[in-house]
Amino acid sequence: MGRSSTAKFEETLRDFWANRPVRPRRGGKIAGVCEAIGLRYGIDPVLVRIVFVVGAFYTGAGLVLYLLGWLLLPKEDDTGGANAGKRSTSAIVALVVIMLLIPAMMWAMRLEGLIGLVIGFGAVYLLHRNYRERGVTAPSRDAAAAEGNTWVYPGASAPQQPLSELGQDVRTRPEPPAWDPLGAAPFAWDLPEPSEPQPEPAPARPKRRWVTLVTLGIAAFAGAMSVTAANPLSFTFALTLAVLGAGMIIGAFLHAGRGLIAFAIPVAALAVVMAAIPVGGPWRGVEDMQRTFETVEEVGPHYATSVGNIELHMDDMAITTGQNLRTSAEVELGAITVYVPRNADVTAKCTAGQGIATCLGQERTGQNARIEGFDAGPDGPGGGNIDLDLRAGAGSVEVIRD
């Protein structure tokens, strides 16, 4: 059983290499890799492109696979000769592609990227194993004869016996027209052959809108369950994107699911943004939070939201010498602003993963903007102690003294 499976696996790999997709001269957007896969296996090339783009932005695996296809898949050629129809990638293009492959593979050398590469290679293997007959057209009788004087039977996948072995009569012997098989009217030999009947138009493909609707329903349900389970926002978008991707792959075989593209692109962009944000806590909703305090006891230990703004007004709060206040605030996407009393001693730690941090007279911008320091105010030490820990994943953090 094991040997049989191994033999089938090796046979599929050899057959894939011998009959791998050919990048067309027309129709490709960059190198024709997606167009070649779509034509070879009967898949909508637009959906193939979407899968590559999503894989490139989210894990880097899509970019690596595309460059490998550019390097290894032959290009369609019409120069004629014994190898007409295919030509290998030129040396200059191959060198450029290899140079691009090096940083692309370094980008993909993470767990997510490795998983994406395995899924990509597995998808190509399953495509060829189950749909190897799609997109393969037998060479015509005239083309085969012009290439090597060979006879090709209708529907055959390769030329058969050379004409030279069948005798000279096979090529030179005139054949009577099919219009007068009995030869009863010799003058009719000069009449034109009757035209063949026009083929019937192919039936219109049924619209399979249920693929788009069902996939959107499952994606919405999966996202809602992820939010209910308090998963990080980045995980929720990644899960939703995975469901949409699975729907597009299924739709590619059924010639449906194009409507999912409009949903997959913004979800993929949000997934990339959320994955880049260092704050990765559970989903806390969307809220613009404003709090005003008059006493130290009114201040809570922690304030947080996933998307929105947090504004804490302590500027009119009564805090006396010897009193200590410690609080923190956190937002994944938004702004944090804290107003502190004029004469309080403030110790602050302000962090913005992507954005601006303005605290205690200092300012930092860019990635991982971080400020830590102490400020005693215009009256010097005394007047109560306030300890702040403020973090924003993408946005701004600001401490303002009245």
CSV table of C-alpha atoms in Angstrom, one decimal, residues 137-304:
chain,number,residue,atom,x,y,z
A,137,THR,CA,-5.7,19.7,-26.5
A,138,ALA,CA,-4.3,17.1,-28.9
A,139,PRO,CA,-2.2,18.4,-31.8
A,140,SER,CA,-4.0,18.6,-35.0
A,141,ARG,CA,-3.4,16.3,-38.0
A,142,ASP,CA,-2.0,19.0,-40.2
A,143,ALA,CA,0.2,20.5,-37.5
A,144,ALA,CA,1.6,17.1,-36.5
A,145,ALA,CA,2.3,16.3,-40.2
A,146,ALA,CA,4.1,19.6,-40.6
A,147,GLU,CA,6.3,19.0,-37.5
A,148,GLY,CA,7.5,15.5,-38.3
A,149,ASN,CA,5.5,13.8,-41.0
A,150,THR,CA,3.4,12.0,-38.3
A,151,TRP,CA,-0.2,10.8,-38.3
A,152,VAL,CA,-2.3,11.9,-35.3
A,153,TYR,CA,-5.6,10.2,-34.7
A,154,PRO,CA,-8.4,12.4,-33.6
A,155,GLY,CA,-8.4,12.7,-29.8
A,156,ALA,CA,-4.9,11.2,-29.5
A,157,SER,CA,-2.6,12.9,-27.0
A,158,ALA,CA,0.6,12.3,-29.0
A,159,PRO,CA,1.6,11.6,-32.7
A,160,GLN,CA,1.5,8.0,-33.6
A,161,GLN,CA,3.3,6.1,-36.4
A,162,PRO,CA,5.5,8.2,-38.8
A,163,LEU,CA,4.1,8.5,-42.3
A,164,SER,CA,7.4,7.4,-43.7
A,165,GLU,CA,6.9,3.9,-42.2
A,166,LEU,CA,3.4,3.6,-43.8
A,167,GLY,CA,4.6,4.0,-47.3
A,168,GLN,CA,4.7,6.8,-49.9
A,169,ASP,CA,1.1,6.0,-51.0
A,170,VAL,CA,-0.3,7.1,-47.7
A,171,ARG,CA,0.8,10.7,-48.3
A,172,THR,CA,0.5,11.0,-52.1
A,173,ARG,CA,-2.6,8.8,-52.9
A,174,PRO,CA,-5.6,11.0,-53.7
A,175,GLU,CA,-8.7,10.2,-51.7
A,176,PRO,CA,-12.2,10.4,-53.2
A,177,PRO,CA,-14.4,13.1,-51.8
A,178,ALA,CA,-16.8,12.1,-49.1
A,179,TRP,CA,-19.7,13.7,-51.1
A,180,ASP,CA,-19.7,10.9,-53.8
A,181,PRO,CA,-18.5,7.7,-52.1
A,182,LEU,CA,-19.8,5.3,-54.9
A,183,GLY,CA,-18.2,7.2,-57.8
A,184,ALA,CA,-21.5,7.1,-59.7
A,185,ALA,CA,-21.2,10.7,-61.0
A,186,PRO,CA,-17.6,11.4,-62.1
A,187,PHE,CA,-18.4,15.0,-63.0
A,188,ALA,CA,-19.3,15.5,-59.4
A,189,TRP,CA,-15.7,15.2,-58.4
A,190,ASP,CA,-15.3,18.8,-59.5
A,191,LEU,CA,-18.1,20.1,-57.3
A,192,PRO,CA,-17.2,21.7,-53.9
A,193,GLU,CA,-17.5,19.6,-50.8
A,194,PRO,CA,-20.7,20.2,-48.8
A,195,SER,CA,-20.2,22.4,-45.8
A,196,GLU,CA,-20.3,20.7,-42.4
A,197,PRO,CA,-23.3,21.5,-40.2
A,198,GLN,CA,-22.8,24.3,-37.8
A,199,PRO,CA,-22.2,23.1,-34.2
A,200,GLU,CA,-24.9,23.8,-31.7
A,201,PRO,CA,-24.2,26.6,-29.3
A,202,ALA,CA,-22.9,25.5,-25.9
A,203,PRO,CA,-25.5,25.8,-23.2
A,204,ALA,CA,-25.0,28.7,-20.9
A,205,ARG,CA,-23.3,27.9,-17.6
A,206,PRO,CA,-25.7,28.1,-14.7
A,207,LYS,CA,-25.1,30.9,-12.3
A,208,ARG,CA,-23.9,29.6,-9.0
A,209,ARG,CA,-24.5,32.5,-6.7
A,210,TRP,CA,-24.9,30.2,-3.8
A,211,VAL,CA,-21.1,29.9,-3.6
A,212,THR,CA,-20.7,33.6,-2.8
A,213,LEU,CA,-23.7,33.8,-0.4
A,214,VAL,CA,-22.8,30.6,1.5
A,215,THR,CA,-19.1,31.7,1.8
A,216,LEU,CA,-20.1,35.1,3.1
A,217,GLY,CA,-22.4,33.6,5.6
A,218,ILE,CA,-19.8,31.2,7.0
A,219,ALA,CA,-17.2,34.0,7.1
A,220,ALA,CA,-19.5,36.3,9.0
A,221,PHE,CA,-20.4,33.5,11.4
A,222,ALA,CA,-16.7,32.6,12.0
A,223,GLY,CA,-15.8,36.2,12.6
A,224,ALA,CA,-18.6,36.7,15.1
A,225,MET,CA,-17.7,33.5,17.0
A,226,SER,CA,-14.1,34.7,17.1
A,227,VAL,CA,-15.2,38.1,18.6
A,228,THR,CA,-17.4,36.3,21.1
A,229,ALA,CA,-14.5,34.2,22.1
A,230,ALA,CA,-12.5,37.4,22.8
A,231,ASN,CA,-9.8,36.5,20.3
A,232,PRO,CA,-7.4,39.2,19.1
A,233,LEU,CA,-8.6,41.4,16.2
A,234,SER,CA,-5.7,40.2,14.0
A,235,PHE,CA,-6.8,36.5,14.5
A,236,THR,CA,-10.4,37.4,13.7
A,237,PHE,CA,-9.5,39.0,10.4
A,238,ALA,CA,-7.1,36.2,9.5
A,239,LEU,CA,-9.9,33.6,10.2
A,240,THR,CA,-12.4,35.5,8.1
A,241,LEU,CA,-9.8,35.8,5.3
A,242,ALA,CA,-9.2,32.0,5.4
A,243,VAL,CA,-12.9,31.3,5.0
A,244,LEU,CA,-13.1,33.7,2.0
A,245,GLY,CA,-10.0,32.1,0.5
A,246,ALA,CA,-11.5,28.6,0.8
A,247,GLY,CA,-14.7,29.9,-0.9
A,248,MET,CA,-12.7,31.4,-3.8
A,249,ILE,CA,-10.8,28.1,-4.3
A,250,ILE,CA,-14.0,26.1,-4.4
A,251,GLY,CA,-15.6,28.7,-6.7
A,252,ALA,CA,-12.6,28.5,-9.1
A,253,PHE,CA,-13.6,24.9,-9.8
A,254,LEU,CA,-17.3,25.7,-10.2
A,255,HIS,CA,-16.6,28.9,-12.2
A,256,ALA,CA,-18.3,31.0,-9.5
A,257,GLY,CA,-17.4,33.1,-6.5
A,258,ARG,CA,-16.1,36.3,-8.2
A,259,GLY,CA,-18.1,38.4,-5.8
A,260,LEU,CA,-15.9,37.3,-3.0
A,261,ILE,CA,-13.0,39.3,-4.4
A,262,ALA,CA,-14.6,42.6,-3.3
A,263,PHE,CA,-14.7,41.3,0.3
A,264,ALA,CA,-11.4,39.5,0.4
A,265,ILE,CA,-9.3,42.6,-0.6
A,266,PRO,CA,-10.3,44.9,2.3
A,267,VAL,CA,-10.3,42.0,4.8
A,268,ALA,CA,-6.7,41.0,3.7
A,269,ALA,CA,-5.6,44.7,4.1
A,270,LEU,CA,-7.1,44.8,7.6
A,271,ALA,CA,-5.5,41.5,8.5
A,272,VAL,CA,-2.1,42.8,7.5
A,273,VAL,CA,-2.5,46.0,9.4
A,274,MET,CA,-3.7,44.2,12.6
A,275,ALA,CA,-0.9,41.7,12.3
A,276,ALA,CA,1.6,44.6,12.3
A,277,ILE,CA,0.1,46.2,15.4
A,278,PRO,CA,2.1,45.1,18.5
A,279,VAL,CA,-0.9,45.3,20.8
A,280,GLY,CA,-2.7,42.0,20.5
A,281,GLY,CA,-5.2,41.8,23.3
A,282,PRO,CA,-8.8,40.4,23.1
A,283,TRP,CA,-11.5,42.3,21.2
A,284,ARG,CA,-12.9,45.0,23.4
A,285,GLY,CA,-15.2,46.7,20.9
A,286,VAL,CA,-15.4,50.2,19.5
A,287,GLU,CA,-15.8,53.1,21.9
A,288,ASP,CA,-14.9,56.8,22.4
A,289,MET,CA,-14.3,57.0,26.1
A,290,GLN,CA,-14.3,60.2,28.1
A,291,ARG,CA,-13.8,60.2,31.9
A,292,THR,CA,-13.6,63.2,34.3
A,293,PHE,CA,-12.4,62.7,37.9
A,294,GLU,CA,-12.6,64.9,41.0
A,295,THR,CA,-11.0,62.6,43.5
A,296,VAL,CA,-8.2,59.9,43.4
A,297,GLU,CA,-10.7,57.2,44.4
A,298,GLU,CA,-12.8,57.7,41.3
A,299,VAL,CA,-9.9,56.7,39.0
A,300,GLY,CA,-10.0,53.0,37.8
A,301,PRO,CA,-6.9,50.8,37.5
A,302,HIS,CA,-7.3,50.2,33.7
A,303,TYR,CA,-9.1,51.6,30.7
A,304,ALA,CA,-9.1,49.8,27.3
